[in-house]
Amino acid sequence: MARRKKIYEGKAKILYEGPEPGTIVQYFKDDATAFNAEKKAVIEGKGVLNNRLSEFFMTGLGQIGVPNHFIKRLNMREQLVRQVEIVPLEIIVRNYAAGTMSKRLGIEEGTQLPRPIVEYCYKDDALGDPLVTEEHIAAFGWASQQDMDDILSLALRVNDFLSGVMMAVGIRLVDFKIEVGRIFDGDFQRLIIADEISPDSCRLWDIETGQKLDKDVFRRDLGDLKDAYTEVARRLGVMPKNAQPMTKPTLIN
Ligand code: 5GP
């Protein structure tokens, strides 16, 4: 069998050329990294969970009309997605203070923000994805004003959708990161959600206990990351069917 052409290998995913022009196969690895890959581990089964969870979120977003790259899941670790030209920004939406925002502004983790706050980071591993302003984005031509209007609207729609889905299963959506990409229809271009939406790129806290159910479990050595992601998948009814509820909290916030 002919080997597929690898287009790109990142920290958590590999992209292969898809079967049709304009498509890509996105393979979810078990690798976990944090602090710009200074901390690394292989968490068996993480890729399978993130493949299913990203499918779940992207499908739900598609059903409410939020355009995204997902086409179909191919197998346990792979999904077919639309090829996009990635906008070199990480778009972060925060509902509660945590992580770098808490550190930067001295706000206690878990403090509810007056409204969702959207931040932009320039996607560059070598620089550690620095926070940038819309001035930088416009001046360096990373995105136009129209793009920024569309990005803000997409980010807030994702936030409303994800917050609601999570709240329904007793999970607080603290913050998340998305990426967007351009697709071209003739002379027209539009922006769609790309990359992945999974517990690797969100902060998810149990509403009752404050238990962390996201990548902070790995970043901060709070317990078994696979257990945490399995718990999210189980509550959402995603998989695996026979997963048992977590019995041992990894952290009470
Ligand atoms: P913070 O800026 O507090 O580190 O992250 C804010 C949110 O964006 C968190 O949910 C975090 O998981 C997500 N995030 C920020 N940068 C990255 C990144 O480079 N990769 C991933 N997967 N998520 C990120």
XYZ file of N, CA, C and O in Angstrom, residues 52-54 57 68 72 76 79 88 90 95 104 122-123 140 159 162 172 180 183-184 217 219 238:
96
model
N -12.302 11.617 19.269
C -13.757 11.518 19.459
C -14.345 12.812 20.014
O -15.428 13.234 19.615
N -13.629 13.414 20.957
C -14.172 14.641 21.562
C -14.181 15.796 20.556
O -15.155 16.553 20.475
N -13.122 15.914 19.752
C -13.096 16.992 18.762
C -14.199 16.759 17.726
O -14.885 17.707 17.316
N -17.499 17.937 19.371
C -17.678 19.398 19.444
C -17.843 20.014 18.053
O -18.700 20.873 17.843
N -16.834 24.807 10.403
C -15.559 24.241 10.871
C -15.059 23.213 9.879
O -15.767 22.812 8.950
N -15.428 14.010 8.488
C -15.886 12.768 9.116
C -14.737 12.091 9.858
O -13.567 12.308 9.534
N -10.252 5.205 14.821
C -10.038 5.573 16.225
C -9.201 6.849 16.416
O -9.414 7.615 17.346
N -9.287 11.649 11.598
C -10.481 12.269 11.036
C -10.102 12.996 9.758
O -8.966 13.460 9.587
N -2.225 32.667 11.620
C -1.199 32.377 12.636
C -1.516 32.964 14.019
O -0.689 33.649 14.616
N -3.514 32.127 17.929
C -4.269 31.295 18.856
C -5.297 32.226 19.472
O -4.941 33.287 20.005
N -13.722 32.757 30.436
C -14.913 33.083 31.231
C -14.557 33.288 32.701
O -15.240 34.025 33.413
N -0.582 36.992 34.856
C -0.260 38.307 34.289
C -0.929 39.439 35.055
O -0.340 40.481 35.283
N 0.235 35.173 19.052
C 0.862 34.886 17.764
C 1.403 33.463 17.810
O 2.143 33.095 18.726
N 0.993 32.661 16.825
C 1.334 31.239 16.818
C 2.785 31.061 16.381
O 3.092 31.098 15.188
N 1.030 43.765 11.024
C 1.842 42.726 10.391
C 1.053 41.918 9.360
O 1.564 40.948 8.795
N -17.841 29.791 22.255
C -17.907 29.900 23.710
C -19.327 29.612 24.222
O -19.505 28.858 25.182
N -20.015 25.752 23.654
C -19.250 24.867 24.549
C -19.656 25.059 26.010
O -19.753 24.086 26.771
N -17.646 23.276 34.210
C -17.485 24.711 33.929
C -16.427 24.906 32.853
O -15.309 24.380 32.981
N -8.296 29.265 13.652
C -9.166 29.380 12.484
C -8.312 29.334 11.224
O -7.106 29.618 11.256
N -10.673 29.255 3.934
C -10.951 28.408 2.774
C -11.361 29.328 1.641
O -11.885 30.418 1.871
N -11.098 28.879 0.452
C -11.344 29.731 -0.724
C -12.394 29.087 -1.602
O -12.285 27.907 -1.946
N -4.192 18.836 34.399
C -3.898 17.624 35.196
C -2.477 17.157 34.883
O -1.729 16.753 35.781
N -0.142 19.262 33.109
C 0.778 20.392 33.315
C 1.186 20.506 34.781
O 2.316 20.811 35.115
N -19.854 10.377 24.895
C -19.070 10.202 23.674
C -18.428 8.819 23.609
O -18.569 8.102 22.645
